């Protein structure tokens, strides 16, 4: 049962959030110009890191903001969370 | 009244409140303060159950949650509960319990004959046999299944109520023994929010069972003084009868409070049990330790008990456990049980100790009482069956751990055993903490922590009372300080200042035996699962060397006590079998739950009507009053059809459809998802999320849009209306509304923060009423003000604002059924008013409310797909024949790139088609598969499947929508639909638009 | 390998079972193998077994970082079935189910494969459309499958709540009679023992820490027990597939999620069918010991922790009481978690990889256990012949580029 520090609302229980998978995946600027391979990479391939993982969460039963969380995927410890677009000085992954 | 084995005085019983209870059909008595176990013992009932595999007679071994044998069926239907542990059942008046898994009775159990075949039942015997002949396995299994299981499930619904509570605290303390109480009071004094939980009815932990003095007065006096102080602290919550059963991530601890289990009378208000979902900043684990049994031949006879439990039954429950006892121990602690036995009037025939000359404080006191101490000795057998007659002793060489010499017997009827203590590290381990084997203490103790948690007292391997209290005080202070309370200093231990001198324990995972270890099948390690030491030796020799393999192969620790008594001995025995160090073996993983938790408690109030929220529209009550049948659509309840009189569904649906086609019908469409989109970049936003173009859409116009996932597959659809230049209202499917909202927000917030757009879900704010049919304009004109309803002024796919039935409304001229239709949105509070006004105004036209079934049929006649019914997440717009909606003018939109992948452009993809059966009266069942020939053997190649299928009342023949490989180029071809293997329905592939293909009727 | 039988049990009983053969040896790794299989779960061991048996490859090692069968093989709910929707998946799982039928005899190890039948319940009109579609597809694929009415469900499982007044009433179900359960530990041990008898080296406590390449081909693995050369390498490590792919330098469309399961006190038999519900979200069966073995969906977030959130159990408890009101007072004794490797289309990836000589078998998500024999068989074929078998050809990694997914999310019922 995770306790997640929403950067807008503070600590809230996991049940208020929706998971959005790997964070910081950038959509290709011009999809039509890239190969099927590269498109597939964007579409499906995931880091799925065992260790520190940058992921996105939605505070769906709260402020309804998507944000980024850096989480250890074995211990589940959340090292930090931050708003989308914010440069995070603590980020390690 | 009192039981024959009840001491005249002492114990923590309320002797003024006697209780009557029934066990195995006989009536007994006890007192408030008893457990079922103590009351049975006080009545001289020793035989309480039978073992799982061999059905050996078993008695009570322990006094708490560690008890492996005394499982009972408690209470009567519908409140009967299987496999309850007698040592944890507080006695109440009228309690009724019986032994489980024995027949015809616990005294004469026919299945005990199994024991005669024990040589055929080594560990994992079932893996090695029952394989031939193969067809008989079903029969073998039936027999195995019958012999499996302990108690029985009730055969009725549970009448009791369960509750949950979320609790946040600074410091959670688990366990209220010397360490836990010290920690609680120390933390409480700082003003921190403290929750103290203990699984027992009374606080005090081990102090309740002991006859020990704290600073010259009885330990319970100390407990009382601490509790008095705690009760005055407003931030402290005391939870007795509450078991911390699971330690999860981020310091979330599940606690089960047994609110009314201890009483026969329910107050009608309190739940039976309540789960506390505790989120603690700091956790102090003071869960104590569990005494280890010793493993020797026939150590499972009723009357062999843990020494600490012997003390508990004497001191706490005033039970005289026998007439002549023997105490078998490898450490000093059990010597206090000798003193307790003597004080209860039981003769102690001797203490048997493998150590050469035990010389600690306690052994010397025992010696001074004249009790013989057989040092360098062990018990090698127990004589008796349902009772103990004697034990057999032999000498042991301390260094070589070999037994030698001649055995001799010692008569007794009670054996108290102690093999040392296992810290209760379960919660620490569940929290992710590591364990380490402490050689000097011969037990596993907490290693490195992974969460904000500390273990203190004997669960940390601290067995000295003074140290336990010292550590508890420090832990309480530290935990509070870590959460911002106190100054990080602690008070002095004034409760207990004396150290006792102890001789070291002599590690002994089993009593050595002579000859082949495999032959000693009655040296039990895990009583509940009948796992013997021989099982472990056999498993290891066969190559099951990992402790996990041994656990699974022998079933060690797989009972409902999860091996609280047996596991560590088992690990020690495996180490011996493999010639390894116990620290190299490690433990099996400690899994929640610490003690079993009922499904009822886990579900709490979330069952029945509260299982999942029911969403109702503003008009729901009207539908109910009209006798509508409802359909679940996601969480919504939607009217399915409105039967009149004794109409069958088909009749009602036909009537509803014809009304729409011929005059006017009304549909409650409030469940349609509605998203309000506002902002200067709203049009840009729509351009990106929909496949078609939105730039030329004028204010006051509506457009249908198709939304794709990035994989190019159709995700949702709906009509979006342009209300202002920077303001749109998007409609989504009813069940997709939530997903679409999340999806749009994801893009807006993470990928396109530059777009100035705001999204608001307004599904619940608007009631949506659709009036459909040739008379809908006539009807609307009667109740609508301020809008020119003529086709020129208010054409198809337009939106207008006005007043309907006196209420501000938005009217959309859109149709899902292919008729002249108006969709009216009003503030949901006026939904019922508008509905009733529409019904009233429509009387002359025979207005007919219709449900989802008629709506589905009508749109199928028009060939409109329902996302989620006709699509399954694997269809592109092209598959739906909707290439027209993919604009060529846009460089990009979500999902576009995927449409040009190799597989997306295949021409033999499954494509949406209509199907018209050869026999017009045959309706193809939905979900049928389309095949190319009327005969053939499996596997039959499948061309596609039927997604929607109805008898069309308007057209007078059946219609179906389906997907067929390359279907768009197969118009007019004959295919077959397979029904029940043998039967086929022949049908022709057609255009999916069956009715009014030019769309004239909606555009009048 | 000395065979197990009632006779051998009696004979060994005479000398207290001290003369049984070891189930498998405990060898040190040799410097080189023809094939190294990474992962000693059911799939890896089955692969080794079929490589030896069907393809006569003898120098095979199975490297297991812990103990064999310790991952998902030993952490699932034991359900075996083949009633998948799409042809590709149905054929693969059906092939596997056929192997199950005779597996106990073949391995001479009783896997207790019990054809108790698997029910997939429907709770909405759409559920029932999806179930019908799947039942019809199954039958045309030669897979036994029946559509049951609410009354027939009640007849089969009298303790189930079929009242129309529940929040999500049961409207019907599909039944696969040949589906059921098989003893999970036995699968790992049976394959392990049989593979060992063919000379396969099962090396436990041996973790792979690197994959060595030369000229674009995999040539061996660095392990905690030293370097091991290999002509071919097969990876069958479920939740850790991404970790291995990283070592080999390519990416996977995989997310690793916790999947929880739990077991109750043993009670006398009350449920002799496997009951699964997609929309009420739980599945339950009763073991031969009498425990109710249950599970639900995966935890939403990526996790390698072999544990999940308490809330998953709470929700599933509600679901189970909805379906079986009489289970309210039955108690959950133990809960645990596996970590499953999920793909975007809920179907596995079995085949070659961008690195020559390295083969991959992963992405089984929650459906891997039931496929164990079939998965091992086709993977062995693929490794031995350097090309996929017809059965696993559609399950290539390339499908994520071409878009030819086999979407079992849609209408296949719960994928467990």
XYZ file of N, CA, C and O in Angstrom, chain B residues 29 54 101 157 229 270 342 352 361 386 431 468 520 536 620 818 838 886 888 940 988:
84
model
N -18.392 -25.896 32.276
C -18.469 -24.535 32.800
C -17.102 -23.906 32.889
O -16.076 -24.592 32.939
N -2.450 -38.380 9.938
C -2.578 -39.687 10.596
C -3.745 -39.742 11.581
O -3.988 -40.764 12.200
N -12.524 -32.452 11.750
C -11.804 -33.486 11.013
C -11.649 -34.798 11.761
O -10.585 -35.398 11.771
N -25.621 -17.397 4.266
C -24.988 -16.087 4.205
C -24.633 -15.619 5.622
O -25.350 -15.905 6.570
N -2.051 5.545 33.092
C -1.440 6.742 32.523
C -1.819 6.878 31.038
O -2.178 7.954 30.572
N -22.672 -2.859 17.002
C -21.249 -3.069 16.731
C -21.056 -4.123 15.665
O -21.824 -5.082 15.578
N 4.716 -26.432 40.941
C 4.725 -26.743 42.371
C 3.681 -25.905 43.101
O 2.938 -26.416 43.941
N 14.266 -32.558 33.058
C 15.197 -33.265 32.185
C 15.887 -32.224 31.337
O 15.229 -31.445 30.635
N 20.277 -18.978 37.978
C 19.495 -18.599 39.157
C 18.297 -19.524 39.339
O 18.091 -20.094 40.417
N -3.983 -41.434 24.405
C -4.798 -40.224 24.575
C -4.429 -39.516 25.866
O -4.866 -38.407 26.126
N 7.724 -6.596 6.621
C 7.989 -5.199 6.263
C 9.168 -5.079 5.307
O 9.461 -3.999 4.818
N 14.473 -5.683 28.244
C 13.256 -5.472 27.447
C 12.648 -4.120 27.772
O 12.245 -3.361 26.892
N 12.218 -42.500 12.157
C 11.522 -41.881 13.287
C 10.392 -40.992 12.772
O 10.488 -39.788 12.722
N 11.730 -34.642 6.924
C 12.728 -33.665 6.479
C 14.010 -34.374 6.035
O 14.597 -34.028 5.013
N -34.068 8.133 -12.846
C -34.106 6.710 -12.497
C -35.427 6.301 -11.836
O -36.008 5.273 -12.185
N -31.319 7.310 -36.515
C -31.634 7.581 -37.906
C -32.998 8.194 -38.133
O -33.581 8.017 -39.190
N -41.841 16.138 -21.269
C -41.797 15.515 -22.597
C -42.872 14.442 -22.705
O -43.618 14.366 -23.684
N -11.107 9.859 -41.633
C -9.685 10.159 -41.452
C -9.301 11.236 -42.458
O -9.215 10.983 -43.651
N -7.252 13.708 -44.651
C -5.933 13.669 -45.277
C -5.179 14.977 -45.014
O -4.011 15.110 -45.263
N -12.029 -25.591 -37.718
C -12.704 -24.936 -38.838
C -12.188 -23.499 -38.955
O -12.227 -22.770 -37.977
N -26.054 -13.724 -46.246
C -25.345 -12.979 -47.283
C -24.709 -11.735 -46.673
O -25.310 -11.067 -45.831
